[in-house]
Each structure stands twice: as structure tokens, then as C-alpha cells.
Short mmCIF file of C-alpha atoms and ligand atoms in Angstrom, two decimals:
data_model
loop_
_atom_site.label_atom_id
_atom_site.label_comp_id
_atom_site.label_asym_id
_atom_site.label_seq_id
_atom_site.Cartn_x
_atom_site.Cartn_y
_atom_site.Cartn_z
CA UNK B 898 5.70 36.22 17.23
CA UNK B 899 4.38 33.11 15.93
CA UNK B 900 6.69 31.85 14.39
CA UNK B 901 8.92 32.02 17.22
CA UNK B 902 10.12 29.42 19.72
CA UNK B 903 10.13 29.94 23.39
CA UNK B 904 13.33 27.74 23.32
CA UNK B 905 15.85 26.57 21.10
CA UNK B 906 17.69 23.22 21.47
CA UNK B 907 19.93 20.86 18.89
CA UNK B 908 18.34 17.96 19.97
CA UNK B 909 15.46 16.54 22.39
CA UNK B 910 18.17 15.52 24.97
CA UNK B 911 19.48 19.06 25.40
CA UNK B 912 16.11 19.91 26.80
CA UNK B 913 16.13 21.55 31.03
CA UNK B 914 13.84 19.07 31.82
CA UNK B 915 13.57 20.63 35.65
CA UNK B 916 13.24 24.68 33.97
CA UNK B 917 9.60 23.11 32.32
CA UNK B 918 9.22 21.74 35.79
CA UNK B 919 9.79 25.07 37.67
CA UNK B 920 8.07 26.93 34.76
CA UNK B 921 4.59 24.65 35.10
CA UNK B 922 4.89 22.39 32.71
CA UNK B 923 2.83 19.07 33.15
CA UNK B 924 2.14 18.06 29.86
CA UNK B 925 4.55 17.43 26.50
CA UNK B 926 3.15 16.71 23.14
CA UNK B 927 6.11 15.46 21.33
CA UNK B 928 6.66 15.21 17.23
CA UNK B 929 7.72 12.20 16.09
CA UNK B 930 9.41 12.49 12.44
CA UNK B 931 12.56 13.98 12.50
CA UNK B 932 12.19 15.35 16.33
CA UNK B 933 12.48 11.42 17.68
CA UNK B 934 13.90 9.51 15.31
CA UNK B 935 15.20 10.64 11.60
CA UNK B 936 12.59 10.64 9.63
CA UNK B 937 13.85 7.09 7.76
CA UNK B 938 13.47 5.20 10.83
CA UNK B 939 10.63 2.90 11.84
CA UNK B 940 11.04 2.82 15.85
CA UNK B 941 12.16 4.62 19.03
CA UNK B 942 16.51 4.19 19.46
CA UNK B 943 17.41 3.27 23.09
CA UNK B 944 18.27 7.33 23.35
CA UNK B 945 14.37 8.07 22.33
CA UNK B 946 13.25 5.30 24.48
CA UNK B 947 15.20 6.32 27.37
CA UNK B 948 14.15 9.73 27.18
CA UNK B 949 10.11 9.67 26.89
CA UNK B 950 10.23 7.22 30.07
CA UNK B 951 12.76 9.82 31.95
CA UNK B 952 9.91 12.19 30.70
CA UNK B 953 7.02 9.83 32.36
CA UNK B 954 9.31 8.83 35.26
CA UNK B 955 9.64 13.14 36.39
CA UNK B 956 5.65 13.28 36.09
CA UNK B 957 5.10 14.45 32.76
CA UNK B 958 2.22 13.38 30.90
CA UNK B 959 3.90 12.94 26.93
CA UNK B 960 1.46 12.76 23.50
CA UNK B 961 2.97 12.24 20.53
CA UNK B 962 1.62 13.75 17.55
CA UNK B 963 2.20 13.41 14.08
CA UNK B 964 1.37 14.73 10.62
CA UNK B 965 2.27 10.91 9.79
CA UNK B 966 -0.22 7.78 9.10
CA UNK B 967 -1.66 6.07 11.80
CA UNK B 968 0.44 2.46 10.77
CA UNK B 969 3.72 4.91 10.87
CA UNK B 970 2.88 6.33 14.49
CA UNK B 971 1.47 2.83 15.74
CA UNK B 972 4.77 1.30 15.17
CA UNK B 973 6.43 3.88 16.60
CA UNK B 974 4.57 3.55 19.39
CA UNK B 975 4.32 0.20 20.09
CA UNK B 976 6.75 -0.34 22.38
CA UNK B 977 6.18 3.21 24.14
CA UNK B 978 2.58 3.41 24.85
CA UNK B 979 2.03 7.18 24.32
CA UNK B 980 -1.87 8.54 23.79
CA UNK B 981 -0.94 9.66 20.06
CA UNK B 982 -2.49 11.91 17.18
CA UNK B 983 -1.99 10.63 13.67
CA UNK B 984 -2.71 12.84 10.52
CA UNK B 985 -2.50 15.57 12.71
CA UNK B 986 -2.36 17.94 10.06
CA UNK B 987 -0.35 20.50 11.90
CA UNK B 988 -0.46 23.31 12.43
CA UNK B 989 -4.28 23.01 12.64
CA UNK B 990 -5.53 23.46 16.42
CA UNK B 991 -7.93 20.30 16.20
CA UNK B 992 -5.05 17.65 16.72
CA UNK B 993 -3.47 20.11 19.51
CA UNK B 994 -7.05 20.21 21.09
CA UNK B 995 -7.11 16.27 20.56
CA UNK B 996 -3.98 15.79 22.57
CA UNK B 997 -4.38 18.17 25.37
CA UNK B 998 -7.68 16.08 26.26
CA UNK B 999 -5.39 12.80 26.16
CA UNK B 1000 -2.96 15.25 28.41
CA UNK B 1001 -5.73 16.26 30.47
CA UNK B 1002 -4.24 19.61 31.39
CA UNK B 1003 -4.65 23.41 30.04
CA UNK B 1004 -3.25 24.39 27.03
CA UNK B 1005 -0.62 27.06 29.34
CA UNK B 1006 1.00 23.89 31.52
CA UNK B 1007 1.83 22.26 28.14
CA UNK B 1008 5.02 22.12 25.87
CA UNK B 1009 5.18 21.30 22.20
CA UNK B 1010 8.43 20.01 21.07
CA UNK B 1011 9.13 19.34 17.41
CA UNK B 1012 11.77 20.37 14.46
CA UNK B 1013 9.78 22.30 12.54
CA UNK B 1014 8.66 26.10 12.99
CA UNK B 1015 6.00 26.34 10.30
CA UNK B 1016 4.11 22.86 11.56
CA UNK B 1017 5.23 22.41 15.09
CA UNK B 1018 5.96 25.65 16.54
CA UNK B 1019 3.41 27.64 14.40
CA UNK B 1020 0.88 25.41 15.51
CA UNK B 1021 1.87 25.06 19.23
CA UNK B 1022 1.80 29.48 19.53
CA UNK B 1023 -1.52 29.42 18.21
CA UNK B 1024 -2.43 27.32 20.90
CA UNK B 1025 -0.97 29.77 23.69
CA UNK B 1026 1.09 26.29 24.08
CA UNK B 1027 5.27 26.73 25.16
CA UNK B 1028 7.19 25.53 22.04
CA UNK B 1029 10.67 23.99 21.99
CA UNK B 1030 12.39 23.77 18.47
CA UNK B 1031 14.64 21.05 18.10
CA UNK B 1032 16.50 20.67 14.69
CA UNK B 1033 16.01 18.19 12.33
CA UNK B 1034 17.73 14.65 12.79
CA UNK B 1035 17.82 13.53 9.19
CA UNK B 1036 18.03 15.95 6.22
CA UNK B 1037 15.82 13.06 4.10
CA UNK B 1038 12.73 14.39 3.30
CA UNK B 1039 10.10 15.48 1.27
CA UNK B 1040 11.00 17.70 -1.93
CA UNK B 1041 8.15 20.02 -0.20
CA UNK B 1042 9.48 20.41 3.36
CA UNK B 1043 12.99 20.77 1.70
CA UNK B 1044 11.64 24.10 0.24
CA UNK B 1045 9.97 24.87 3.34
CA UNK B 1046 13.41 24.42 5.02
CA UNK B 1047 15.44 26.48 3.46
CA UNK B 1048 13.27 29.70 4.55
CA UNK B 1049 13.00 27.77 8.07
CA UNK B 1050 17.08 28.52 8.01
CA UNK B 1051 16.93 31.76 7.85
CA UNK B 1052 14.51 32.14 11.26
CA UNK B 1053 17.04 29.29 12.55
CA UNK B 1054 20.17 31.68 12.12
CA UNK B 1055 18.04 34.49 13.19
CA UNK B 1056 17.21 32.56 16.59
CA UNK B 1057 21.27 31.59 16.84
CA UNK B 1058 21.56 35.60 16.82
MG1 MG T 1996 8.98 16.61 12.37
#
């Protein structure tokens, strides 16, 4: 189902970091906004910071992508030095195809990772990508993605069983 994770975590540090290793997994194209940081927030925390170099440091190659502008992600970025797609437009594949080239690795040995199911997880399926659903760090958002939220809750509850 497309809509449908492969996993379900609260937050990006909860993530089995050695099952994507055992399951293939080379590459990680990570959302920024509300996945990363609350979606207030201009850079990485220590906690973000710590965890995209733990990424790096186990051999993981990590994108960032975002349906954010390029002086939002650029900032974010700065300190990191991630290959990043801005204005991603997710869930369109183009950005998806854009950062698997930065990845350099097929679409099947990479993991998506972001908090929402209709832009990061939709997306990520329709790549035959693996796609890790994280919840939302900040509930400050757009009057738009509230909406989309609240039918994003029910799936959530769904996938809590
Ligand atoms: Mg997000």
C-alpha cells in the first residue's frame, strides 16, 4: 500500500540503524522540516548533528530533501554538508530521482525517512524506495498540512494497531 510505511518510529533516533545495514541499505534521503528539527527552527540541534554524522560515520551516504526554499535548506545545511534537494515538491519522483544520483545507488538500497505519509512516504513507495515514518517534532504548521494531518492520524493509529 502506498501509503504505508515499511517502519514506524517516534523519532529519527529510534531508528535500527544496523537492521537498514543488514537489510541493504546504503543510501538515506532524509526530510528536513519537522523530521530534523521542528519545523520553527533554523539549524541542526547537537541531537540532529550528532546523528547524520553517526549516519556518515556507519557508511551511509545521507541527502536531505526538502519541499522547503533553497535559503531554508542552505542554512540548514551549512554546517552539515549534505548533497540536498530544495523545492522538492514531494511526492513528485523528479526530486527522489535528483537525490538518488547525489546518492549514487539504486532506488532498492535506499531509505526515505520523513514525518509525513502523504509527501514523504507516498513519494518514497512510488519510488520502490524503503520508507521510515517518523512523527512530527513541532505541531506549528501550515493551516494546509494541519488538515492534511488530521486524516494522516487516522493511518497513524491504524499503523499503532
Ligand atoms: Mg516534514
Amino acid at each position: 500500500m502506498l501509503f504505508y510505511p515499511n517502519e514506524y518510529y517516534k523519532t529519527f533516533s529510534d531508528i535500527d540503524i544496523d537492521h537498514l545495514k543488514r537489510i541493504g541499505i546504503k543510501g538515506i534521503i532524509v526530510d528536513i522540516d519537522n523530521t530534523l528539527i521542528p519545523w520553527s527552527n533554523k539549524v541542526p540541534d547537537e541531537n540532529t548533528y550528532l546523528w547524520i554524522n553517526k549516519l556518515r560515520n556507519e557508511g551511509f551516504k545521507v541527502c536531505l530533501i526538502s519541499n522547503n526554499t533553497k535559503s531554508r535548506v542552505q542554512e540548514f545545511n551549512k554546517d552539515l554538508n549534505c548533497p540536498v534537494v530544495w523545492n522538492a515538491k514531494k511526492p513528485l519522483k523528479a526530486a527522489y530521482i535528483k537525490a538518488s544520483k547525489y546518492l549514487d545507488c539504486p532506488v532498492k538500497n535506499i531509505a526515505v525517512v520523513g514525518d509525513q505519509i502523504f509527501t514523504d512516504v507516498f513519494g518514497g513507495n512510488r519510488m520502490g524506495m524503503y520508507t521510515i515514518l517518523v512523527d512530527p517534532l513541532s505541531e506549528k504548521e501550515f493551516f494546509w498540512t494541519k488538515l492534511i494531518r488530521k486524516i494522516e492520524k487516522k493511518l497513524r493509529d491504524k499503523l499503532r494497531g
